[in-house]
mmCIF file of C-alpha atoms in Angstrom:
data_model
loop_
_atom_site.group_PDB
_atom_site.id
_atom_site.type_symbol
_atom_site.label_atom_id
_atom_site.label_comp_id
_atom_site.label_asym_id
_atom_site.label_seq_id
_atom_site.Cartn_x
_atom_site.Cartn_y
_atom_site.Cartn_z
ATOM 1 C CA UNK A 8 -15.429 -4.925 -8.841
ATOM 2 C CA UNK A 9 -15.514 -4.665 -12.597
ATOM 3 C CA UNK A 10 -15.359 -7.912 -14.565
ATOM 4 C CA UNK A 11 -12.836 -6.382 -16.974
ATOM 5 C CA UNK A 12 -10.423 -5.148 -14.322
ATOM 6 C CA UNK A 13 -6.867 -6.343 -14.819
ATOM 7 C CA UNK A 14 -5.337 -8.525 -12.102
ATOM 8 C CA UNK A 15 -2.910 -6.695 -9.828
ATOM 9 C CA UNK A 16 0.318 -8.401 -8.786
ATOM 10 C CA UNK A 17 1.545 -7.499 -5.296
ATOM 11 C CA UNK A 18 4.772 -8.704 -3.721
ATOM 12 C CA UNK A 19 5.342 -7.963 -0.054
ATOM 13 C CA UNK A 20 4.937 -9.080 3.528
ATOM 14 C CA UNK A 21 2.143 -10.971 5.230
ATOM 15 C CA UNK A 22 2.548 -10.840 8.994
ATOM 16 C CA UNK A 23 1.005 -11.411 12.372
ATOM 17 C CA UNK A 24 0.875 -8.130 14.275
ATOM 18 C CA UNK A 25 0.556 -7.115 17.898
ATOM 19 C CA UNK A 26 -0.527 -3.493 18.300
ATOM 20 C CA UNK A 27 -0.806 -1.518 21.527
ATOM 21 C CA UNK A 28 -2.398 1.884 22.099
ATOM 22 C CA UNK A 29 -2.962 3.737 25.386
ATOM 23 C CA UNK A 30 -6.465 2.291 25.709
ATOM 24 C CA UNK A 31 -6.517 -1.095 23.954
ATOM 25 C CA UNK A 32 -4.469 -3.796 22.241
ATOM 26 C CA UNK A 33 -4.750 -6.538 19.642
ATOM 27 C CA UNK A 34 -2.440 -9.539 19.219
ATOM 28 C CA UNK A 35 -1.801 -12.125 16.504
ATOM 29 C CA UNK A 36 -3.914 -10.161 14.032
ATOM 30 C CA UNK A 37 -3.411 -10.189 10.271
ATOM 31 C CA UNK A 38 -0.861 -7.603 9.205
ATOM 32 C CA UNK A 39 1.892 -6.913 6.715
ATOM 33 C CA UNK A 40 1.907 -4.465 3.838
ATOM 34 C CA UNK A 41 0.680 -7.009 1.301
ATOM 35 C CA UNK A 42 -2.318 -7.957 3.447
ATOM 36 C CA UNK A 43 -3.590 -4.389 3.699
ATOM 37 C CA UNK A 44 -2.858 -3.795 0.027
ATOM 38 C CA UNK A 45 -4.641 -6.963 -1.119
ATOM 39 C CA UNK A 46 -7.802 -6.411 0.848
ATOM 40 C CA UNK A 47 -8.044 -2.807 -0.322
ATOM 41 C CA UNK A 48 -7.200 -3.505 -3.975
ATOM 42 C CA UNK A 49 -9.578 -6.458 -4.149
ATOM 43 C CA UNK A 50 -12.479 -4.010 -3.869
ATOM 44 C CA UNK A 51 -11.604 -2.921 -7.402
ATOM 45 C CA UNK A 52 -9.826 -5.780 -9.189
ATOM 46 C CA UNK A 53 -8.548 -9.346 -8.788
ATOM 47 C CA UNK A 54 -5.243 -9.579 -6.926
ATOM 48 C CA UNK A 55 -2.299 -11.956 -7.267
ATOM 49 C CA UNK A 56 -0.324 -12.248 -4.022
ATOM 50 C CA UNK A 57 3.330 -13.235 -3.718
ATOM 51 C CA UNK A 58 4.503 -13.555 -0.113
ATOM 52 C CA UNK A 59 5.659 -16.119 2.444
ATOM 53 C CA UNK A 60 4.155 -17.350 5.714
ATOM 54 C CA UNK A 61 5.085 -20.000 8.236
ATOM 55 C CA UNK A 62 3.314 -23.158 9.286
ATOM 56 C CA UNK A 63 1.651 -21.242 12.107
ATOM 57 C CA UNK A 64 -0.239 -18.902 9.787
ATOM 58 C CA UNK A 65 -3.881 -19.127 10.912
ATOM 59 C CA UNK A 66 -6.234 -20.891 8.536
ATOM 60 C CA UNK A 67 -8.879 -18.203 9.064
ATOM 61 C CA UNK A 68 -6.539 -15.545 7.665
ATOM 62 C CA UNK A 69 -5.943 -17.627 4.561
ATOM 63 C CA UNK A 70 -9.676 -18.182 4.141
ATOM 64 C CA UNK A 71 -10.276 -14.449 4.423
ATOM 65 C CA UNK A 72 -7.799 -13.686 1.650
ATOM 66 C CA UNK A 73 -9.220 -16.433 -0.564
ATOM 67 C CA UNK A 74 -12.730 -15.061 -0.101
ATOM 68 C CA UNK A 75 -11.785 -11.657 -1.550
ATOM 69 C CA UNK A 76 -10.764 -12.453 -5.158
ATOM 70 C CA UNK A 77 -7.129 -12.809 -4.066
ATOM 71 C CA UNK A 78 -5.162 -15.524 -5.880
ATOM 72 C CA UNK A 79 -2.884 -17.266 -3.369
ATOM 73 C CA UNK A 80 -0.900 -19.436 -5.782
ATOM 74 C CA UNK A 81 2.096 -17.239 -4.981
ATOM 75 C CA UNK A 82 1.710 -17.421 -1.191
ATOM 76 C CA UNK A 83 4.517 -19.708 -0.061
ATOM 77 C CA UNK A 84 4.136 -21.674 3.178
ATOM 78 C CA UNK A 85 7.463 -22.694 4.683
ATOM 79 C CA UNK A 86 8.600 -24.556 7.803
ATOM 80 C CA UNK A 87 8.959 -22.136 10.673
ATOM 81 C CA UNK A 88 7.094 -19.160 12.024
ATOM 82 C CA UNK A 89 5.357 -16.300 10.238
ATOM 83 C CA UNK A 90 6.853 -12.796 10.251
ATOM 84 C CA UNK A 91 5.777 -11.003 13.438
ATOM 85 C CA UNK A 92 5.724 -7.302 14.248
ATOM 86 C CA UNK A 93 4.874 -5.593 17.542
ATOM 87 C CA UNK A 94 4.364 -1.853 17.961
ATOM 88 C CA UNK A 95 3.037 0.731 20.375
ATOM 89 C CA UNK A 96 1.245 3.940 19.357
ATOM 90 C CA UNK A 97 1.057 7.023 21.538
ATOM 91 C CA UNK A 98 0.122 10.680 21.283
ATOM 92 C CA UNK A 99 -3.197 12.491 21.164
ATOM 93 C CA UNK A 100 -3.934 11.169 17.657
ATOM 94 C CA UNK A 101 -1.749 8.044 17.927
ATOM 95 C CA UNK A 102 0.766 9.841 15.738
ATOM 96 C CA UNK A 103 3.835 8.354 17.452
ATOM 97 C CA UNK A 104 4.844 4.782 16.690
ATOM 98 C CA UNK A 105 7.457 2.703 18.485
ATOM 99 C CA UNK A 106 8.417 -0.687 17.091
ATOM 100 C CA UNK A 107 8.839 -2.996 20.071
ATOM 101 C CA UNK A 108 9.768 -6.230 18.316
ATOM 102 C CA UNK A 109 10.386 -7.525 14.800
ATOM 103 C CA UNK A 110 10.761 -11.254 14.147
ATOM 104 C CA UNK A 111 11.396 -11.865 10.452
ATOM 105 C CA UNK A 112 11.233 -15.669 10.810
ATOM 106 C CA UNK A 113 10.506 -17.242 7.382
ATOM 107 C CA UNK A 114 10.472 -13.775 5.792
ATOM 108 C CA UNK A 115 14.227 -13.465 6.445
ATOM 109 C CA UNK A 116 15.036 -15.800 3.532
ATOM 110 C CA UNK A 117 12.193 -14.789 1.245
ATOM 111 C CA UNK A 118 12.910 -14.574 -2.463
ATOM 112 C CA UNK A 119 9.875 -13.867 -4.638
ATOM 113 C CA UNK A 120 9.315 -16.521 -7.289
ATOM 114 C CA UNK A 121 6.268 -15.820 -9.430
ATOM 115 C CA UNK A 122 4.016 -18.636 -10.597
ATOM 116 C CA UNK A 123 4.008 -18.861 -14.388
ATOM 117 C CA UNK A 124 0.413 -17.613 -14.463
ATOM 118 C CA UNK A 125 1.492 -14.352 -12.795
ATOM 119 C CA UNK A 126 4.234 -13.443 -15.271
ATOM 120 C CA UNK A 127 1.842 -11.715 -17.673
ATOM 121 C CA UNK A 128 0.786 -9.218 -14.977
ATOM 122 C CA UNK A 129 0.262 -5.723 -16.365
ATOM 123 C CA UNK A 130 -0.275 -3.864 -13.063
ATOM 124 C CA UNK A 131 2.360 -4.453 -10.383
ATOM 125 C CA UNK A 132 2.863 -3.182 -6.839
ATOM 126 C CA UNK A 133 6.156 -3.738 -5.059
ATOM 127 C CA UNK A 134 5.519 -3.275 -1.344
ATOM 128 C CA UNK A 135 8.289 -2.075 0.938
ATOM 129 C CA UNK A 136 10.562 -5.129 0.883
ATOM 130 C CA UNK A 137 14.295 -4.929 0.121
ATOM 131 C CA UNK A 138 15.075 -3.117 -3.159
ATOM 132 C CA UNK A 139 17.042 -6.101 -4.466
ATOM 133 C CA UNK A 140 13.967 -8.295 -4.029
ATOM 134 C CA UNK A 141 11.819 -5.683 -5.754
ATOM 135 C CA UNK A 142 14.273 -5.739 -8.663
ATOM 136 C CA UNK A 143 14.079 -9.547 -8.754
ATOM 137 C CA UNK A 144 10.341 -9.257 -9.310
ATOM 138 C CA UNK A 145 10.799 -6.898 -12.249
ATOM 139 C CA UNK A 146 12.839 -9.548 -14.056
ATOM 140 C CA UNK A 147 9.792 -11.824 -13.899
ATOM 141 C CA UNK A 148 7.121 -9.452 -15.269
ATOM 142 C CA UNK A 149 8.245 -8.539 -18.802
ATOM 143 C CA UNK A 150 4.748 -7.447 -19.845
ATOM 144 C CA UNK A 151 4.146 -5.027 -16.967
ATOM 145 C CA UNK A 152 2.612 -1.717 -18.066
ATOM 146 C CA UNK A 153 2.236 0.106 -14.737
ATOM 147 C CA UNK A 154 4.640 -0.582 -11.878
ATOM 148 C CA UNK A 155 4.457 1.185 -8.528
ATOM 149 C CA UNK A 156 6.802 0.724 -5.597
ATOM 150 C CA UNK A 157 6.865 1.657 -1.949
ATOM 151 C CA UNK A 158 9.882 1.801 0.341
ATOM 152 C CA UNK A 159 10.805 2.716 3.903
ATOM 153 C CA UNK A 160 13.473 4.477 5.933
ATOM 154 C CA UNK A 161 15.486 1.295 6.527
ATOM 155 C CA UNK A 162 16.221 0.907 2.810
ATOM 156 C CA UNK A 163 17.050 4.598 2.464
ATOM 157 C CA UNK A 164 19.643 4.074 5.194
ATOM 158 C CA UNK A 165 21.059 0.755 4.014
ATOM 159 C CA UNK A 166 20.227 0.137 0.345
ATOM 160 C CA UNK A 167 20.213 3.447 -1.523
ATOM 161 C CA UNK A 168 22.040 2.143 -4.653
ATOM 162 C CA UNK A 169 19.351 -0.507 -5.072
ATOM 163 C CA UNK A 170 16.625 2.098 -4.657
ATOM 164 C CA UNK A 171 18.194 4.284 -7.323
ATOM 165 C CA UNK A 172 18.230 1.345 -9.754
ATOM 166 C CA UNK A 173 14.632 0.535 -8.841
ATOM 167 C CA UNK A 174 13.379 4.091 -9.355
ATOM 168 C CA UNK A 175 14.749 4.023 -12.901
ATOM 169 C CA UNK A 176 12.515 1.064 -13.732
ATOM 170 C CA UNK A 177 9.139 1.913 -12.208
ATOM 171 C CA UNK A 178 6.314 4.224 -13.243
ATOM 172 C CA UNK A 179 5.311 5.399 -9.772
ATOM 173 C CA UNK A 180 7.287 5.842 -6.553
ATOM 174 C CA UNK A 181 5.393 6.114 -3.259
ATOM 175 C CA UNK A 182 7.121 7.534 -0.185
ATOM 176 C CA UNK A 183 6.071 9.412 2.907
ATOM 177 C CA UNK A 184 7.141 12.988 3.497
ATOM 178 C CA UNK A 185 10.073 12.110 5.764
ATOM 179 C CA UNK A 186 11.383 9.554 3.274
ATOM 180 C CA UNK A 187 11.097 12.029 0.399
ATOM 181 C CA UNK A 188 13.147 14.595 2.300
ATOM 182 C CA UNK A 189 15.734 12.020 3.362
ATOM 183 C CA UNK A 190 16.221 10.541 -0.115
ATOM 184 C CA UNK A 191 16.365 13.869 -1.925
ATOM 185 C CA UNK A 192 18.229 16.017 0.564
ATOM 186 C CA UNK A 193 15.609 18.712 -0.062
ATOM 187 C CA UNK A 194 13.619 20.361 2.731
ATOM 188 C CA UNK A 195 10.466 21.088 0.732
ATOM 189 C CA UNK A 196 8.295 18.432 -0.842
ATOM 190 C CA UNK A 197 8.002 19.824 -4.404
ATOM 191 C CA UNK A 198 11.788 19.995 -4.661
ATOM 192 C CA UNK A 199 12.106 16.547 -3.092
ATOM 193 C CA UNK A 200 9.635 15.082 -5.583
ATOM 194 C CA UNK A 201 11.519 16.512 -8.542
ATOM 195 C CA UNK A 202 14.756 14.944 -7.339
ATOM 196 C CA UNK A 203 13.019 11.555 -7.243
ATOM 197 C CA UNK A 204 11.457 12.192 -10.660
ATOM 198 C CA UNK A 205 14.934 12.812 -12.057
ATOM 199 C CA UNK A 206 15.722 9.119 -11.529
ATOM 200 C CA UNK A 207 13.092 8.106 -14.057
ATOM 201 C CA UNK A 208 9.604 7.463 -12.660
ATOM 202 C CA UNK A 209 6.711 9.297 -14.298
ATOM 203 C CA UNK A 210 4.884 9.846 -11.014
ATOM 204 C CA UNK A 211 5.884 10.438 -7.404
ATOM 205 C CA UNK A 212 3.267 10.205 -4.661
ATOM 206 C CA UNK A 213 4.162 11.595 -1.253
ATOM 207 C CA UNK A 214 1.966 10.354 1.594
ATOM 208 C CA UNK A 215 1.458 12.759 4.499
ATOM 209 C CA UNK A 216 -0.827 10.850 6.853
ATOM 210 C CA UNK A 217 -3.678 12.956 8.187
ATOM 211 C CA UNK A 218 -2.538 15.777 5.871
ATOM 212 C CA UNK A 219 -3.382 13.804 2.745
ATOM 213 C CA UNK A 220 -1.109 13.024 -0.184
ATOM 214 C CA UNK A 221 0.556 14.788 -3.094
ATOM 215 C CA UNK A 222 0.979 13.528 -6.651
ATOM 216 C CA UNK A 223 3.825 14.991 -8.685
ATOM 217 C CA UNK A 224 4.628 14.622 -12.359
ATOM 218 C CA UNK A 225 7.184 16.741 -14.173
ATOM 219 C CA UNK A 226 4.676 19.495 -14.859
ATOM 220 C CA UNK A 227 1.675 18.947 -12.593
ATOM 221 C CA UNK A 228 0.746 18.567 -8.931
ATOM 222 C CA UNK A 229 -2.401 17.119 -7.382
ATOM 223 C CA UNK A 230 -3.359 17.313 -3.716
ATOM 224 C CA UNK A 231 -5.655 14.649 -2.269
ATOM 225 C CA UNK A 232 -6.894 15.408 1.247
ATOM 226 C CA UNK A 233 -7.217 12.786 3.919
ATOM 227 C CA UNK A 234 -10.772 11.910 4.868
ATOM 228 C CA UNK A 235 -11.479 13.564 8.251
ATOM 229 C CA UNK A 236 -12.022 11.114 11.081
ATOM 230 C CA UNK A 237 -13.606 11.451 14.490
ATOM 231 C CA UNK A 238 -11.443 8.687 15.963
ATOM 232 C CA UNK A 239 -8.474 6.462 15.116
ATOM 233 C CA UNK A 240 -8.004 3.047 16.723
ATOM 234 C CA UNK A 241 -4.981 1.650 14.849
ATOM 235 C CA UNK A 242 -2.941 3.660 12.300
ATOM 236 C CA UNK A 243 -1.205 0.536 10.969
ATOM 237 C CA UNK A 244 -1.603 -0.158 7.265
ATOM 238 C CA UNK A 245 -3.186 3.112 6.170
ATOM 239 C CA UNK A 246 -0.535 3.746 3.520
ATOM 240 C CA UNK A 247 -0.788 0.211 2.166
ATOM 241 C CA UNK A 248 -4.584 0.443 1.993
ATOM 242 C CA UNK A 249 -4.135 3.755 0.149
ATOM 243 C CA UNK A 250 -1.821 2.065 -2.348
ATOM 244 C CA UNK A 251 -4.260 -0.801 -2.852
ATOM 245 C CA UNK A 252 -7.066 1.551 -3.805
ATOM 246 C CA UNK A 253 -4.807 3.554 -6.120
ATOM 247 C CA UNK A 254 -3.584 0.475 -7.986
ATOM 248 C CA UNK A 255 -7.132 -0.856 -7.969
ATOM 249 C CA UNK A 256 -8.265 2.239 -9.829
ATOM 250 C CA UNK A 257 -5.462 1.755 -12.366
ATOM 251 C CA UNK A 258 -6.369 -1.903 -12.882
ATOM 252 C CA UNK A 259 -10.057 -1.127 -13.257
ATOM 253 C CA UNK A 260 -9.405 1.652 -15.789
ATOM 254 C CA UNK A 261 -6.794 -0.321 -17.715
ATOM 255 C CA UNK A 262 -4.244 2.510 -17.659
ATOM 256 C CA UNK A 263 -2.425 4.870 -15.316
ATOM 257 C CA UNK A 264 -3.331 8.208 -16.851
ATOM 258 C CA UNK A 265 -3.342 11.336 -14.722
ATOM 259 C CA UNK A 266 -7.126 11.380 -14.377
ATOM 260 C CA UNK A 267 -7.147 7.769 -13.172
ATOM 261 C CA UNK A 268 -4.354 8.429 -10.688
ATOM 262 C CA UNK A 269 -6.139 11.463 -9.287
ATOM 263 C CA UNK A 270 -9.346 9.536 -8.742
ATOM 264 C CA UNK A 271 -7.323 6.629 -7.400
ATOM 265 C CA UNK A 272 -5.740 8.879 -4.793
ATOM 266 C CA UNK A 273 -9.174 9.910 -3.561
ATOM 267 C CA UNK A 274 -10.155 6.259 -3.321
ATOM 268 C CA UNK A 275 -6.876 5.788 -1.478
ATOM 269 C CA UNK A 276 -7.863 8.446 1.039
ATOM 270 C CA UNK A 277 -11.129 6.601 1.595
ATOM 271 C CA UNK A 278 -9.527 3.176 2.114
ATOM 272 C CA UNK A 279 -6.819 4.651 4.309
ATOM 273 C CA UNK A 280 -9.488 6.236 6.485
ATOM 274 C CA UNK A 281 -11.289 2.918 6.796
ATOM 275 C CA UNK A 282 -8.104 1.057 7.716
ATOM 276 C CA UNK A 283 -7.428 3.143 10.817
ATOM 277 C CA UNK A 284 -10.937 2.890 12.255
ATOM 278 C CA UNK A 285 -10.261 -0.550 13.724
ATOM 279 C CA UNK A 286 -7.399 -2.910 14.441
ATOM 280 C CA UNK A 287 -5.789 -4.896 11.640
ATOM 281 C CA UNK A 288 -7.852 -5.189 8.442
ATOM 282 C CA UNK A 289 -11.210 -5.488 10.199
ATOM 283 C CA UNK A 290 -12.776 -2.263 8.983
ATOM 284 C CA UNK A 291 -11.671 -2.798 5.381
ATOM 285 C CA UNK A 292 -13.219 -6.253 5.445
ATOM 286 C CA UNK A 293 -16.489 -4.920 6.851
ATOM 287 C CA UNK A 294 -16.870 -2.292 4.121
ATOM 288 C CA UNK A 295 -18.385 -2.879 0.709
ATOM 289 C CA UNK A 296 -18.177 -0.847 -2.472
ATOM 290 C CA UNK A 297 -21.308 1.130 -1.641
ATOM 291 C CA UNK A 298 -19.699 2.257 1.636
ATOM 292 C CA UNK A 299 -16.608 3.315 -0.276
ATOM 293 C CA UNK A 300 -18.558 5.246 -2.898
ATOM 294 C CA UNK A 301 -20.545 7.088 -0.219
ATOM 295 C CA UNK A 302 -17.371 8.093 1.586
ATOM 296 C CA UNK A 303 -15.778 9.130 -1.718
ATOM 297 C CA UNK A 304 -18.816 11.280 -2.518
ATOM 298 C CA UNK A 305 -18.551 12.911 0.896
ATOM 299 C CA UNK A 306 -14.851 13.592 0.374
ATOM 300 C CA UNK A 307 -15.406 15.128 -3.059
ATOM 301 C CA UNK A 308 -18.170 17.296 -1.616
ATOM 302 C CA UNK A 309 -15.804 18.527 1.095
ATOM 303 C CA UNK A 310 -13.294 19.831 -1.451
ATOM 304 C CA UNK A 311 -15.701 21.117 -4.097
ATOM 305 C CA UNK A 312 -16.219 24.870 -4.392
ATOM 306 C CA UNK A 313 -19.947 24.531 -4.945
ATOM 307 C CA UNK A 314 -20.713 21.101 -3.462
ATOM 308 C CA UNK A 315 -21.269 18.091 -5.699
ATOM 309 C CA UNK A 316 -23.295 15.718 -3.571
ATOM 310 C CA UNK A 317 -26.882 15.259 -4.579
ATOM 311 C CA UNK A 318 -29.215 16.827 -2.030
#
């Protein structure tokens, strides 16, 4: 992590997950979009976390976050239980997900209040919480220079006006392919991206899982492949780990230029591939920057016409 990297502000969920696959399960493990984002982004830059947990949040999870250059001054602890999410994956590549249980608990009444020290944040990520809460955050970061947001199908179904207001105020919108099609009403991703761009963001990134991701601006497109994997244990959090690496690249470079975003997407492919190799955040935590750079080099070599890796 570079000493000059700007701190990244992330606002989102920290949860306790239970995940089931056809062959194995894990319960009460660290989850939530902000957790995956933080642990990925902290490879590149300091992170400022704004979230809420209950009194039952395990001390070892807090210690893990603290150990990774993640500032927890914005992590509220409230009476009650932590947000819990239970899901089952199925299919040959665990491509099908069924949510079995969602218990919002203390997250149900969450309103993000930034510590004063966070209000000068220049790089901001709004994880997939309610659009109105995302907009509340924007009122508290007047000096932000690069703002990215994520969303999910629930808010497309129930809070579209808020999303439209949000998209007018951010630099980068991240959605998956199904969300892009649903929001835009367009069947094909380039057309869908240009509908989203018409609301005001400079960049739209469409995540496509094992098929990689696409970056759209008004006049350019960049395709980042997914890193091929021999096995997947838990698909949870791959998109959030991707976002953490992307914003980490922006924070480390000090700007969100096209070249930085392109490299950031490749880092995102690497961190996303790590995330799914084990349950929860375990594989991200095990990796270090040398592991990431080796996997990035391998990925670049895979897509180069002449091969770039040193022999």
